[in-house]
Amino acid sequence: MSDIKLLITGSKGRMGQAIIRAAEAQNVTVASTVDVGDALSPALAKADIVIDFSSHTFCDELLGECLKQGKSLVIGTTGHTNEELAHIREASKALPIVFASNYSVGVNTLFWLTRKATELLGPDFDLEVVEMHHRMKKDSPSGTARTLVEILADVRGLEYDKDCKHGRFGDVGARTPKEIGVHAIRGGDVVGDHTVIFANVGERVELTHKASSRDTFATGSVRAAQWLAGKPAGLYDMQDVLGLK
Ligand code: NAD
């Protein structure tokens, strides 16, 4: 039995339910749960670390209460506004926070491979990111697609467009070398597919990850919570947890 006690926020959602199952499988205690309508403060008092997969609209309330009670956070929620992202960065000066757009080992390997491939292939390859998710997903493009664009932009020395308005639809003319295309497809029950396309004249490289179960994100988030226990204040991501940096 691990010593940490978890609060799961967004506990009634698809991810919340998967995390409760993953914690049980890893012998980690879920001390309390919170969803819409539940009181946060007493639930948080029973736990050491929060795993949050809820809604970005809950972000400020959750950060405020964690700061008040000095509790650590694993944030899986995506779709934050720039203001909310700034609040997460500010809170991490006082609290240990893991914040990752994707908690799967496979996608974090895709992040690593994407950086390497972009460096190796050089500036002549056109860069496109394509993602597909289930019909209920609220944010678009996905947080993972945004991280992929951030990596591509970083290697190419391009300014990262946080709103990801790079997507090009229909007949809008030739692409420019400074574009990074992002395309979000929604439908059915797809858990999460991401492909990075490197296209040049005469050849193309594609890196693809397909998640077939939410359990991979859930298991990764519980692993992140275990890793976070006892860490100093700071903003960490899944690459830190997996030792990929
Ligand atoms: P969901 O809609 O199934 O579940 C969200 C839950 O949060 C719901 O039960 C909802 O009632 C609850 N909630 C909403 N507002 C709340 C509030 N103010 N207080 C408490 N609870 C609140 O969604 P989901 O598929 O479980 O995804 C949840 C989030 O996690 C999304 O932002 C999604 O993009 C993200 N996600 C991240 C990863 C990752 O690896 N980082 C993986 C999958 C999903």
Short mmCIF file of C-alpha atoms and ligand atoms in Angstrom, two decimals:
data_model
loop_
_atom_site.label_atom_id
_atom_site.label_comp_id
_atom_site.label_asym_id
_atom_site.label_seq_id
_atom_site.Cartn_x
_atom_site.Cartn_y
_atom_site.Cartn_z
CA MET A 1 0.00 0.00 0.00
CA SER A 2 1.42 3.40 -1.02
CA ASP A 3 1.43 6.08 1.70
CA ILE A 4 -0.16 8.83 -0.39
CA LYS A 5 -3.83 9.72 -0.16
CA LEU A 6 -5.51 11.00 -3.31
CA LEU A 7 -8.38 13.38 -3.98
CA ILE A 8 -9.82 12.74 -7.46
CA THR A 9 -11.58 15.78 -8.95
CA GLY A 10 -13.90 15.23 -11.90
CA SER A 11 -14.47 11.86 -10.26
CA LYS A 12 -17.71 11.04 -12.09
CA GLY A 13 -16.23 11.63 -15.54
CA ARG A 14 -14.70 9.17 -18.00
CA MET A 15 -11.16 9.83 -16.73
CA GLY A 16 -12.17 10.20 -13.06
CA GLN A 17 -13.69 6.72 -13.06
CA ALA A 18 -10.63 5.24 -14.84
CA ILE A 19 -8.30 6.88 -12.27
CA ILE A 20 -10.27 5.45 -9.32
CA ARG A 21 -9.86 1.97 -10.90
CA ALA A 22 -6.15 2.57 -11.63
CA ALA A 23 -5.45 3.74 -8.06
CA GLU A 24 -7.14 0.62 -6.67
CA ALA A 25 -5.08 -1.59 -9.03
CA GLN A 26 -1.87 0.13 -7.84
CA ASN A 27 -2.86 -0.07 -4.15
CA VAL A 28 -3.01 3.72 -3.82
CA THR A 29 -5.64 5.15 -1.47
CA VAL A 30 -8.39 7.38 -2.87
CA ALA A 31 -9.27 9.33 0.29
CA SER A 32 -11.94 11.53 -1.31
CA THR A 33 -13.62 12.49 -4.58
CA VAL A 34 -15.16 15.71 -5.90
CA ASP A 35 -17.46 16.38 -8.82
CA VAL A 36 -19.92 19.19 -9.59
CA GLY A 37 -21.86 20.15 -6.44
CA ASP A 38 -19.43 18.58 -3.92
CA ALA A 39 -17.60 20.70 -1.33
CA LEU A 40 -13.90 20.94 -2.22
CA SER A 41 -12.38 22.12 1.07
CA PRO A 42 -13.30 19.15 3.36
CA ALA A 43 -12.52 16.63 0.58
CA LEU A 44 -9.08 18.18 0.07
CA ALA A 45 -8.36 18.14 3.81
CA LYS A 46 -8.51 14.30 3.71
CA ALA A 47 -5.87 14.00 0.94
CA ASP A 48 -2.19 14.79 0.22
CA ILE A 49 -2.30 15.01 -3.57
CA VAL A 50 -5.07 15.95 -6.02
CA ILE A 51 -5.46 14.29 -9.43
CA ASP A 52 -7.60 16.65 -11.51
CA PHE A 53 -9.27 15.59 -14.77
CA SER A 54 -12.33 17.85 -14.71
CA SER A 55 -12.82 21.16 -16.52
CA HIS A 56 -10.52 24.16 -16.94
CA THR A 57 -13.33 26.27 -15.40
CA PHE A 58 -12.58 24.54 -12.06
CA CYS A 59 -8.88 25.50 -12.24
CA ASP A 60 -8.86 28.74 -10.23
CA GLU A 61 -11.00 27.38 -7.36
CA LEU A 62 -8.85 24.25 -7.16
CA LEU A 63 -5.54 26.17 -7.20
CA GLY A 64 -6.83 28.58 -4.53
CA GLU A 65 -7.82 25.76 -2.17
CA CYS A 66 -4.58 23.80 -2.78
CA LEU A 67 -2.56 26.95 -1.99
CA LYS A 68 -4.59 27.47 1.20
CA GLN A 69 -4.07 23.86 2.36
CA GLY A 70 -0.57 23.32 0.88
CA LYS A 71 -1.55 20.30 -1.26
CA SER A 72 0.24 18.98 -4.37
CA LEU A 73 -1.48 18.63 -7.74
CA VAL A 74 -1.44 16.39 -10.80
CA ILE A 75 -3.36 18.26 -13.51
CA GLY A 76 -4.64 16.31 -16.51
CA THR A 77 -7.40 18.71 -17.51
CA THR A 78 -6.83 20.44 -20.86
CA GLY A 79 -8.29 23.48 -22.63
CA HIS A 80 -7.13 26.15 -20.12
CA THR A 81 -7.22 29.83 -21.04
CA ASN A 82 -3.93 31.75 -21.11
CA GLU A 83 -4.95 33.39 -17.84
CA GLU A 84 -5.57 30.01 -16.16
CA LEU A 85 -2.23 28.72 -17.48
CA ALA A 86 -0.54 31.74 -15.88
CA HIS A 87 -2.29 30.92 -12.57
CA ILE A 88 -0.95 27.33 -12.72
CA ARG A 89 2.60 28.65 -13.31
CA GLU A 90 2.22 31.10 -10.40
CA ALA A 91 0.86 28.41 -8.02
CA SER A 92 3.80 26.12 -8.89
CA LYS A 93 6.12 28.61 -7.19
CA ALA A 94 4.56 27.49 -3.90
CA LEU A 95 3.31 23.95 -4.71
CA PRO A 96 4.67 20.87 -6.50
CA ILE A 97 2.51 20.48 -9.64
CA VAL A 98 2.68 17.95 -12.47
CA PHE A 99 0.87 19.39 -15.50
CA ALA A 100 0.82 17.30 -18.66
CA SER A 101 -1.39 17.31 -21.73
CA ASN A 102 -0.97 13.53 -21.88
CA TYR A 103 -0.07 10.99 -19.17
CA SER A 104 0.57 7.95 -21.40
CA VAL A 105 4.08 6.54 -21.71
CA GLY A 106 3.50 6.05 -25.45
CA VAL A 107 2.57 9.68 -26.15
CA ASN A 108 5.51 10.94 -24.12
CA THR A 109 7.70 8.74 -26.29
CA LEU A 110 5.97 10.32 -29.32
CA PHE A 111 6.90 13.77 -27.93
CA TRP A 112 10.54 12.66 -27.68
CA LEU A 113 10.55 11.10 -31.18
CA THR A 114 8.87 14.19 -32.66
CA ARG A 115 11.63 16.44 -31.34
CA LYS A 116 14.34 14.08 -32.65
CA ALA A 117 12.68 13.66 -36.09
CA THR A 118 12.22 17.42 -36.52
CA GLU A 119 15.90 18.00 -35.70
CA LEU A 120 17.09 15.20 -38.02
CA LEU A 121 14.84 15.95 -41.01
CA GLY A 122 15.69 19.66 -41.12
CA PRO A 123 13.77 22.66 -42.39
CA ASP A 124 12.64 21.33 -45.81
CA PHE A 125 9.87 19.10 -44.48
CA ASP A 126 6.33 20.45 -44.15
CA LEU A 127 4.91 19.83 -40.67
CA GLU A 128 1.32 18.74 -40.03
CA VAL A 129 -0.38 17.41 -36.88
CA VAL A 130 -3.60 15.41 -37.15
CA GLU A 131 -5.64 14.32 -34.13
CA MET A 132 -8.91 12.42 -33.72
CA HIS A 133 -11.05 12.10 -30.58
CA HIS A 134 -14.52 10.94 -29.52
CA ARG A 135 -17.58 13.07 -30.22
CA MET A 136 -17.89 14.31 -26.58
CA LYS A 137 -14.46 15.98 -26.37
CA LYS A 138 -14.87 19.66 -25.54
CA ASP A 139 -11.54 21.29 -26.47
CA SER A 140 -10.04 21.41 -29.95
CA PRO A 141 -7.29 20.89 -30.95
CA SER A 142 -6.42 18.50 -28.12
CA GLY A 143 -3.90 19.46 -25.45
CA THR A 144 -1.61 16.74 -26.82
CA ALA A 145 -1.78 18.21 -30.35
CA ARG A 146 -0.90 21.61 -28.85
CA THR A 147 2.13 20.08 -27.11
CA LEU A 148 3.21 18.50 -30.43
CA VAL A 149 2.92 21.89 -32.17
CA GLU A 150 4.88 23.49 -29.34
CA ILE A 151 7.72 20.95 -29.86
CA LEU A 152 7.72 21.47 -33.66
CA ALA A 153 7.70 25.26 -33.27
CA ASP A 154 10.49 25.10 -30.68
CA VAL A 155 12.83 23.06 -32.92
CA ARG A 156 12.05 25.20 -35.99
CA GLY A 157 12.47 28.46 -34.07
CA LEU A 158 8.92 29.55 -34.95
CA GLU A 159 6.71 31.54 -32.65
CA TYR A 160 4.26 29.12 -31.01
CA ASP A 161 0.67 30.19 -31.63
CA LYS A 162 -1.04 29.29 -28.33
CA ASP A 163 -4.46 29.46 -29.96
CA CYS A 164 -3.30 26.92 -32.56
CA LYS A 165 -5.02 28.73 -35.39
CA HIS A 166 -2.69 27.09 -37.90
CA GLY A 167 -5.26 24.68 -39.31
CA ARG A 168 -5.89 25.16 -43.01
CA PHE A 169 -9.16 24.01 -44.51
CA GLY A 170 -10.26 23.76 -48.13
CA ASP A 171 -8.63 25.57 -51.00
CA VAL A 172 -6.65 28.30 -49.30
CA GLY A 173 -3.61 28.20 -51.55
CA ALA A 174 -0.12 26.84 -51.11
CA ARG A 175 1.27 26.24 -47.63
CA THR A 176 4.20 28.33 -46.49
CA PRO A 177 7.34 26.76 -44.96
CA LYS A 178 6.61 28.60 -41.70
CA GLU A 179 3.22 26.97 -41.22
CA ILE A 180 2.47 24.11 -38.86
CA GLY A 181 -0.88 22.58 -39.79
CA VAL A 182 -3.17 21.30 -37.04
CA HIS A 183 -6.26 19.27 -37.86
CA ALA A 184 -8.82 18.06 -35.31
CA ILE A 185 -11.30 15.31 -36.21
CA ARG A 186 -14.22 14.43 -33.91
CA GLY A 187 -16.35 11.31 -34.03
CA GLY A 188 -17.55 8.13 -32.33
CA ASP A 189 -15.71 6.79 -29.30
CA VAL A 190 -12.08 7.33 -30.37
CA VAL A 191 -10.01 7.61 -27.16
CA GLY A 192 -7.20 9.61 -28.83
CA ASP A 193 -5.16 9.34 -32.06
CA HIS A 194 -2.26 11.68 -32.89
CA THR A 195 -0.11 11.73 -36.02
CA VAL A 196 2.78 14.04 -36.87
CA ILE A 197 3.45 14.19 -40.63
CA PHE A 198 6.82 15.31 -42.00
CA ALA A 199 6.28 15.73 -45.77
CA ASN A 200 8.90 16.59 -48.39
CA VAL A 201 8.96 16.24 -52.16
CA GLY A 202 9.45 12.54 -52.84
CA GLU A 203 9.12 11.23 -49.29
CA ARG A 204 7.10 11.43 -46.10
CA VAL A 205 7.61 10.34 -42.49
CA GLU A 206 4.63 9.81 -40.17
CA LEU A 207 4.74 9.23 -36.42
CA THR A 208 1.47 7.93 -34.97
CA HIS A 209 0.19 7.11 -31.50
CA LYS A 210 -3.24 5.55 -30.95
CA ALA A 211 -4.75 5.18 -27.49
CA SER A 212 -7.36 2.42 -27.29
CA SER A 213 -8.09 2.75 -23.56
CA ARG A 214 -8.22 5.62 -21.03
CA ASP A 215 -6.46 3.30 -18.59
CA THR A 216 -3.10 4.36 -20.04
CA PHE A 217 -3.70 8.02 -19.00
CA ALA A 218 -5.17 6.94 -15.66
CA THR A 219 -2.24 4.68 -14.74
CA GLY A 220 0.21 7.41 -15.78
CA SER A 221 -1.51 10.03 -13.63
CA VAL A 222 -1.37 7.78 -10.53
CA ARG A 223 2.31 7.14 -11.29
CA ALA A 224 2.82 10.93 -11.51
CA ALA A 225 1.15 11.40 -8.09
CA GLN A 226 3.44 8.78 -6.53
CA TRP A 227 6.48 10.45 -8.13
CA LEU A 228 5.35 13.90 -6.90
CA ALA A 229 5.21 12.92 -3.21
CA GLY A 230 7.92 14.81 -1.33
CA LYS A 231 9.11 16.84 -4.35
CA PRO A 232 9.86 20.56 -3.91
CA ALA A 233 7.56 23.24 -5.36
CA GLY A 234 7.84 23.51 -9.13
CA LEU A 235 6.10 22.86 -12.42
CA TYR A 236 6.84 19.35 -13.69
CA ASP A 237 5.56 17.38 -16.67
CA MET A 238 5.31 13.70 -17.60
CA GLN A 239 8.76 13.78 -19.20
CA ASP A 240 10.12 14.59 -15.70
CA VAL A 241 8.10 11.74 -14.18
CA LEU A 242 9.38 9.26 -16.79
CA GLY A 243 12.97 10.55 -16.62
CA LEU A 244 12.96 11.43 -20.34
CA LYS A 245 14.61 14.84 -19.85
P1 NAD B 1 -15.77 14.09 -18.70
O1 NAD B 1 -16.64 15.16 -19.23
O2 NAD B 1 -16.17 12.66 -18.89
O3 NAD B 1 -15.53 14.30 -17.14
C1 NAD B 1 -15.29 15.54 -16.53
C2 NAD B 1 -15.87 15.49 -15.14
O4 NAD B 1 -15.50 16.70 -14.47
C3 NAD B 1 -17.41 15.41 -15.13
O5 NAD B 1 -17.86 14.39 -14.25
C4 NAD B 1 -17.83 16.81 -14.67
O6 NAD B 1 -19.04 16.80 -13.94
C5 NAD B 1 -16.63 17.17 -13.77
N1 NAD B 1 -16.53 18.62 -13.57
C6 NAD B 1 -16.72 19.61 -14.47
N2 NAD B 1 -16.63 20.81 -13.88
C7 NAD B 1 -16.35 20.57 -12.56
C8 NAD B 1 -16.17 21.39 -11.43
N3 NAD B 1 -16.25 22.73 -11.51
N4 NAD B 1 -15.92 20.80 -10.24
C9 NAD B 1 -15.84 19.45 -10.11
N5 NAD B 1 -16.05 18.61 -11.16
C10 NAD B 1 -16.29 19.17 -12.37
O7 NAD B 1 -14.34 14.37 -19.36
P2 NAD B 1 -13.09 13.37 -19.43
O8 NAD B 1 -13.08 12.68 -20.76
O9 NAD B 1 -13.00 12.56 -18.17
O10 NAD B 1 -11.89 14.43 -19.50
C11 NAD B 1 -11.68 15.36 -18.45
C12 NAD B 1 -10.52 16.28 -18.80
O11 NAD B 1 -9.30 15.52 -18.90
C13 NAD B 1 -10.67 16.99 -20.16
O12 NAD B 1 -10.13 18.29 -20.05
C14 NAD B 1 -9.82 16.14 -21.10
O13 NAD B 1 -9.35 16.84 -22.22
C15 NAD B 1 -8.68 15.77 -20.17
N6 NAD B 1 -7.92 14.57 -20.54
C16 NAD B 1 -6.59 14.64 -20.34
C17 NAD B 1 -5.81 13.53 -20.58
C18 NAD B 1 -4.34 13.60 -20.26
O14 NAD B 1 -3.63 12.57 -20.38
N7 NAD B 1 -3.84 14.74 -19.79
C19 NAD B 1 -6.38 12.35 -21.06
C20 NAD B 1 -7.77 12.31 -21.26
C21 NAD B 1 -8.52 13.44 -20.99
#
